[in-house]
Amino acid sequence: MELNELTNASGEWLRGAGPESDIVISSRIRLARNLADFPFLSRATEADRAAIEQILQDTISKLIEEKKLDPNTLYIKVGDIDQLDRMFLVERQLISRELADATGARSVVIDPQERYSVMINEEDHVRLQVMQSGLNLQAAWEQVNRLDDLIEEHVVYAFSDRLGYLTACPTNVGTGIRVSVMLHLPALVITRQIEKVFKSLQKISLAVRGLYGEGSQAMGDFYQISNQITLGLTEEELIAKVADIVPVLIDYERQARDFLIRESHETLHDRVSRAFGILRTAQTISSEETMHLLSSVRMGLNLGLISDLQIPTINKLFVHTQPAHLQKLAGNDLDSAARNIERATYLRRHLDGNKPNGPTQN
Amino acid sequence: MELNELTNASGEWLRGAGPESDIVISSRIRLARNLADFPFLSRATEADRAAIEQILQDTISKLIEEKKLDPNTLYIKVGDIDQLDRMFLVERQLISRELADATGARSVVIDPQERYSVMINEEDHVRLQVMQSGLNLQAAWEQVNRLDDLIEEHVVYAFSDRLGYLTACPTNVGTGIRVSVMLHLPALVITRQIEKVFKSLQKISLAVRGLYGEGSQAMGDFYQISNQITLGLTEEELIAKVADIVPVLIDYERQARDFLIRESHETLHDRVSRAFGILRTAQTISSEETMHLLSSVRMGLNLGLISDLQIPTINKLFVHTQPAHLQKLAGNDLDSAARNIERATYLRRHLDGNKPNGPTQN
């Protein structure tokens, strides 16, 4: 399978299915692992990095040969692809911005259905992540655990009986797990309750981030909730910590939506309907405005204020209108002004209400 | 003919036809006249007002009997109709806000095609106005002149050989004529040239007003250009003064449009397209925003950036979305919030692009 075959695809986390998918976009679990025989990357030589990369490439090849991984699994040396493809993978949440921007030997293993990816030589030697559409942490945990075991059949991880898995950053030591749930919380934003909610989450050691992880702005009212510590609790306990709070957040968001529907139905309907109108008629539009408007449309769709459109279409538009996706879809490099025009064209084509099944097709 | 029969109609000045109708909405000529046998209204008693009103009502009746006026001519005692109907006539430009808000005996004569109206007991005893769609001052002049002669067959006007027609306000003494052309100048507004243009007009004694005359804001980029003095020049000279400057203004506006199309085509297309999108999807919208958006759409239509819509539809929407029209069309009194919802509903119904001939129908 080629990287370009992913361009028009959608991937697991954009499916818009799974439990609570009106509010929960995806559930993600990532494990940080390091090979016992090599120093952490901060102290590794170029030769170390290359050796680590080679060992893991061999491991993936063996797992494919053993029919334990899909034969269409992608193995991409991130240094060998161009900047546009790297940004494409970041937008798709298959690699981190850090892996994209790093130097030296580094790779990513990608499941053809985009249910998982493995970053090699990011902050740790190995970072496995599994994504599930909707609220489905248990399934994500089972899958990442299986993937972890498969790799461990071929390599020896750095592990301390006292501390657990050893990682480059002390915050990951222990289980090396990060449990994240991506939520769409537009009504909490509109009713100005979001800050209060986040402060409560921080008090119980949960982190809140934007769509593209650490340091990224919350665009389109998407927020990632994840555990901040990995030490002193088992994986199951850490998963439960996130899993227990998500229904509370879902309930808050639903209450805020009910409030808006009840107390300012026309204003909400107006916001949603205009957002849809602008997305279908703009001739030039920025990524930021697109996210903002799509967020309103997504909520409106879930509240029955808009029909004739599917959630997976909206989820896909959030990602496909990002700069690298747009350029991959257009087939050439575009400057910012040209991207804004291309984005508007793309949106009009995909949101044209006249085509009965148009919106879900490319 | 009943007043209510006008509700769904459009009237001459909304026809969107006539020369230069992409920029010139209408040409209007008004004459101020007073009866020689009565004092000006500022000094008239209630009995005087009633007598003046009766004389002119009789005059109109005779002209209808003599088949010199259409038998469907409306004669409305403004004090006898309710506030909503008065505002309706103001929005339709058939009476002034002053006549609507005055007290005592006062009337309006309305041509069934709305080509002319005669206000009785406004600032002067008689004010005749003729409207023509597009740039057509000569036709307006011929019609108002004929109407003036018809009335003069039955009454004696206050006239001084030295000064000409005598009027309540010295600025109208002489010919009593006001020559107005209503222009749609969105590109001069966008390119911030409009103020400069108006300053030049003031230097040559031309007045600039908004859509609803003296003191009204320029809404929807509509501007009325008219003469400021009536003394010392003949009617023909005063008409020429306005008629000569209008082609210059049209040329400025066309140049500004060409500039926008050439230098910022995407931005202009985006503005027009979004305006159309919002008008077709808003669930609640103010009169001010409606005028603003319709102005963009009207320009876009004239520049070929929008199709599937007719200028008369847009002209009509400008007027039919005004508060009194909306309430007349809805058939009941509505508060501001309810009007904003009704307005949005009305706009969506009339701008739905799916109906091939929908937009021009009611």
mmCIF file of N, CA, C and O in Angstrom, chain B residues 17-54:
data_model
loop_
_atom_site.group_PDB
_atom_site.id
_atom_site.type_symbol
_atom_site.label_atom_id
_atom_site.label_comp_id
_atom_site.label_asym_id
_atom_site.label_seq_id
_atom_site.Cartn_x
_atom_site.Cartn_y
_atom_site.Cartn_z
ATOM 1 N N ALA B 17 -36.437 48.084 -14.089
ATOM 2 C CA ALA B 17 -36.287 48.232 -15.536
ATOM 3 C C ALA B 17 -35.831 49.657 -15.830
ATOM 4 O O ALA B 17 -35.498 50.411 -14.925
ATOM 5 N N GLY B 18 -35.844 50.028 -17.075
ATOM 6 C CA GLY B 18 -35.475 51.388 -17.439
ATOM 7 C C GLY B 18 -33.975 51.527 -17.600
ATOM 8 O O GLY B 18 -33.207 50.642 -17.234
ATOM 9 N N PRO B 19 -33.558 52.677 -18.173
ATOM 10 C CA PRO B 19 -32.133 52.880 -18.461
ATOM 11 C C PRO B 19 -31.258 52.815 -17.199
ATOM 12 O O PRO B 19 -31.665 53.312 -16.156
ATOM 13 N N GLU B 20 -30.106 52.194 -17.325
ATOM 14 C CA GLU B 20 -29.077 52.131 -16.267
ATOM 15 C C GLU B 20 -29.603 51.491 -14.979
ATOM 16 O O GLU B 20 -29.153 51.828 -13.879
ATOM 17 N N SER B 21 -30.548 50.564 -15.107
ATOM 18 C CA SER B 21 -31.208 50.062 -13.901
ATOM 19 C C SER B 21 -30.308 49.156 -13.055
ATOM 20 O O SER B 21 -30.700 48.752 -11.969
ATOM 21 N N ASP B 22 -29.081 48.862 -13.528
ATOM 22 C CA ASP B 22 -28.154 48.144 -12.640
ATOM 23 C C ASP B 22 -27.697 49.057 -11.505
ATOM 24 O O ASP B 22 -27.392 48.597 -10.411
ATOM 25 N N ILE B 23 -27.684 50.364 -11.782
ATOM 26 C CA ILE B 23 -27.216 51.316 -10.769
ATOM 27 C C ILE B 23 -28.316 52.295 -10.358
ATOM 28 O O ILE B 23 -28.427 52.643 -9.181
ATOM 29 N N VAL B 24 -29.130 52.711 -11.308
ATOM 30 C CA VAL B 24 -30.190 53.666 -10.981
ATOM 31 C C VAL B 24 -31.481 52.910 -10.657
ATOM 32 O O VAL B 24 -32.058 52.258 -11.520
ATOM 33 N N ILE B 25 -31.920 53.025 -9.398
ATOM 34 C CA ILE B 25 -33.155 52.358 -8.997
ATOM 35 C C ILE B 25 -34.342 53.113 -9.578
ATOM 36 O O ILE B 25 -35.193 52.537 -10.236
ATOM 37 N N SER B 26 -34.381 54.409 -9.327
ATOM 38 C CA SER B 26 -35.557 55.158 -9.755
ATOM 39 C C SER B 26 -35.244 56.635 -9.935
ATOM 40 O O SER B 26 -34.292 57.167 -9.378
ATOM 41 N N SER B 27 -36.102 57.260 -10.729
ATOM 42 C CA SER B 27 -36.053 58.709 -10.927
ATOM 43 C C SER B 27 -37.352 59.247 -10.366
ATOM 44 O O SER B 27 -38.422 58.694 -10.619
ATOM 45 N N ARG B 28 -37.238 60.325 -9.605
ATOM 46 C CA ARG B 28 -38.440 60.843 -8.972
ATOM 47 C C ARG B 28 -38.478 62.355 -9.096
ATOM 48 O O ARG B 28 -37.465 63.028 -8.904
ATOM 49 N N ILE B 29 -39.647 62.891 -9.424
ATOM 50 C CA ILE B 29 -39.816 64.348 -9.409
ATOM 51 C C ILE B 29 -41.026 64.679 -8.554
ATOM 52 O O ILE B 29 -42.075 64.066 -8.685
ATOM 53 N N ARG B 30 -40.824 65.640 -7.650
ATOM 54 C CA ARG B 30 -41.923 66.053 -6.780
ATOM 55 C C ARG B 30 -42.121 67.549 -6.908
ATOM 56 O O ARG B 30 -41.169 68.315 -7.075
ATOM 57 N N LEU B 31 -43.386 67.944 -6.923
ATOM 58 C CA LEU B 31 -43.733 69.367 -6.983
ATOM 59 C C LEU B 31 -44.472 69.758 -5.708
ATOM 60 O O LEU B 31 -45.347 69.027 -5.250
ATOM 61 N N ALA B 32 -44.108 70.908 -5.139
ATOM 62 C CA ALA B 32 -44.799 71.427 -3.955
ATOM 63 C C ALA B 32 -45.746 72.542 -4.402
ATOM 64 O O ALA B 32 -45.340 73.455 -5.120
ATOM 65 N N ARG B 33 -47.015 72.411 -3.990
ATOM 66 C CA ARG B 33 -48.028 73.394 -4.400
ATOM 67 C C ARG B 33 -48.903 73.748 -3.202
ATOM 68 O O ARG B 33 -49.073 72.936 -2.287
ATOM 69 N N ASN B 34 -49.464 74.965 -3.248
ATOM 70 C CA ASN B 34 -50.388 75.379 -2.193
ATOM 71 C C ASN B 34 -51.592 76.071 -2.823
ATOM 72 O O ASN B 34 -51.490 76.669 -3.910
ATOM 73 N N LEU B 35 -52.725 75.976 -2.159
ATOM 74 C CA LEU B 35 -53.938 76.623 -2.671
ATOM 75 C C LEU B 35 -53.899 78.106 -2.304
ATOM 76 O O LEU B 35 -53.582 78.469 -1.158
ATOM 77 N N ALA B 36 -54.225 78.946 -3.272
ATOM 78 C CA ALA B 36 -54.125 80.400 -3.078
ATOM 79 C C ALA B 36 -55.055 80.896 -1.965
ATOM 80 O O ALA B 36 -54.734 81.847 -1.251
ATOM 81 N N ASP B 37 -56.206 80.220 -1.786
ATOM 82 C CA ASP B 37 -57.228 80.726 -0.864
ATOM 83 C C ASP B 37 -57.010 80.363 0.599
ATOM 84 O O ASP B 37 -57.828 80.711 1.450
ATOM 85 N N PHE B 38 -55.919 79.613 0.894
ATOM 86 C CA PHE B 38 -55.719 79.179 2.286
ATOM 87 C C PHE B 38 -54.311 79.538 2.770
ATOM 88 O O PHE B 38 -53.378 79.606 1.963
ATOM 89 N N PRO B 39 -54.181 79.746 4.094
ATOM 90 C CA PRO B 39 -52.825 80.004 4.620
ATOM 91 C C PRO B 39 -51.972 78.732 4.550
ATOM 92 O O PRO B 39 -52.502 77.628 4.432
ATOM 93 N N PHE B 40 -50.643 78.926 4.630
ATOM 94 C CA PHE B 40 -49.765 77.749 4.715
ATOM 95 C C PHE B 40 -50.147 76.942 5.943
ATOM 96 O O PHE B 40 -50.714 77.474 6.905
ATOM 97 N N LEU B 41 -49.804 75.688 5.957
ATOM 98 C CA LEU B 41 -50.265 74.787 7.020
ATOM 99 C C LEU B 41 -49.769 75.179 8.407
ATOM 100 O O LEU B 41 -50.445 74.938 9.403
ATOM 101 N N SER B 42 -48.584 75.805 8.466
ATOM 102 C CA SER B 42 -48.059 76.216 9.769
ATOM 103 C C SER B 42 -48.989 77.232 10.440
ATOM 104 O O SER B 42 -48.988 77.364 11.654
ATOM 105 N N ARG B 43 -49.793 77.921 9.631
ATOM 106 C CA ARG B 43 -50.703 78.910 10.206
ATOM 107 C C ARG B 43 -52.177 78.530 9.983
ATOM 108 O O ARG B 43 -53.073 79.295 10.318
ATOM 109 N N ALA B 44 -52.431 77.388 9.408
ATOM 110 C CA ALA B 44 -53.806 76.977 9.099
ATOM 111 C C ALA B 44 -54.515 76.442 10.338
ATOM 112 O O ALA B 44 -53.889 75.836 11.208
ATOM 113 N N THR B 45 -55.819 76.672 10.410
ATOM 114 C CA THR B 45 -56.635 76.097 11.487
ATOM 115 C C THR B 45 -57.014 74.675 11.078
ATOM 116 O O THR B 45 -56.836 74.271 9.919
ATOM 117 N N GLU B 46 -57.575 73.943 12.034
ATOM 118 C CA GLU B 46 -58.075 72.601 11.724
ATOM 119 C C GLU B 46 -59.127 72.669 10.615
ATOM 120 O O GLU B 46 -59.185 71.814 9.731
ATOM 121 N N ALA B 47 -59.949 73.735 10.689
ATOM 122 C CA ALA B 47 -61.006 73.911 9.678
ATOM 123 C C ALA B 47 -60.395 74.154 8.299
ATOM 124 O O ALA B 47 -60.856 73.617 7.286
ATOM 125 N N ASP B 48 -59.313 74.960 8.257
ATOM 126 C CA ASP B 48 -58.608 75.191 6.987
ATOM 127 C C ASP B 48 -58.110 73.864 6.415
ATOM 128 O O ASP B 48 -58.303 73.554 5.236
ATOM 129 N N ARG B 49 -57.445 73.087 7.275
ATOM 130 C CA ARG B 49 -56.882 71.795 6.847
ATOM 131 C C ARG B 49 -57.973 70.906 6.261
ATOM 132 O O ARG B 49 -57.794 70.289 5.205
ATOM 133 N N ALA B 50 -59.110 70.874 6.965
ATOM 134 C CA ALA B 50 -60.211 70.027 6.514
ATOM 135 C C ALA B 50 -60.758 70.519 5.176
ATOM 136 O O ALA B 50 -61.044 69.723 4.277
ATOM 137 N N ALA B 51 -60.842 71.836 5.037
ATOM 138 C CA ALA B 51 -61.365 72.402 3.788
ATOM 139 C C ALA B 51 -60.424 72.111 2.622
ATOM 140 O O ALA B 51 -60.853 71.741 1.530
ATOM 141 N N ILE B 52 -59.121 72.279 2.866
ATOM 142 C CA ILE B 52 -58.113 71.987 1.826
ATOM 143 C C ILE B 52 -58.235 70.530 1.388
ATOM 144 O O ILE B 52 -58.280 70.202 0.200
ATOM 145 N N GLU B 53 -58.324 69.666 2.385
ATOM 146 C CA GLU B 53 -58.399 68.227 2.120
ATOM 147 C C GLU B 53 -59.631 67.920 1.272
ATOM 148 O O GLU B 53 -59.577 67.166 0.290
ATOM 149 N N GLN B 54 -60.765 68.563 1.637
ATOM 150 C CA GLN B 54 -62.021 68.318 0.923
ATOM 151 C C GLN B 54 -61.937 68.788 -0.526
ATOM 152 O O GLN B 54 -62.357 68.078 -1.445
#
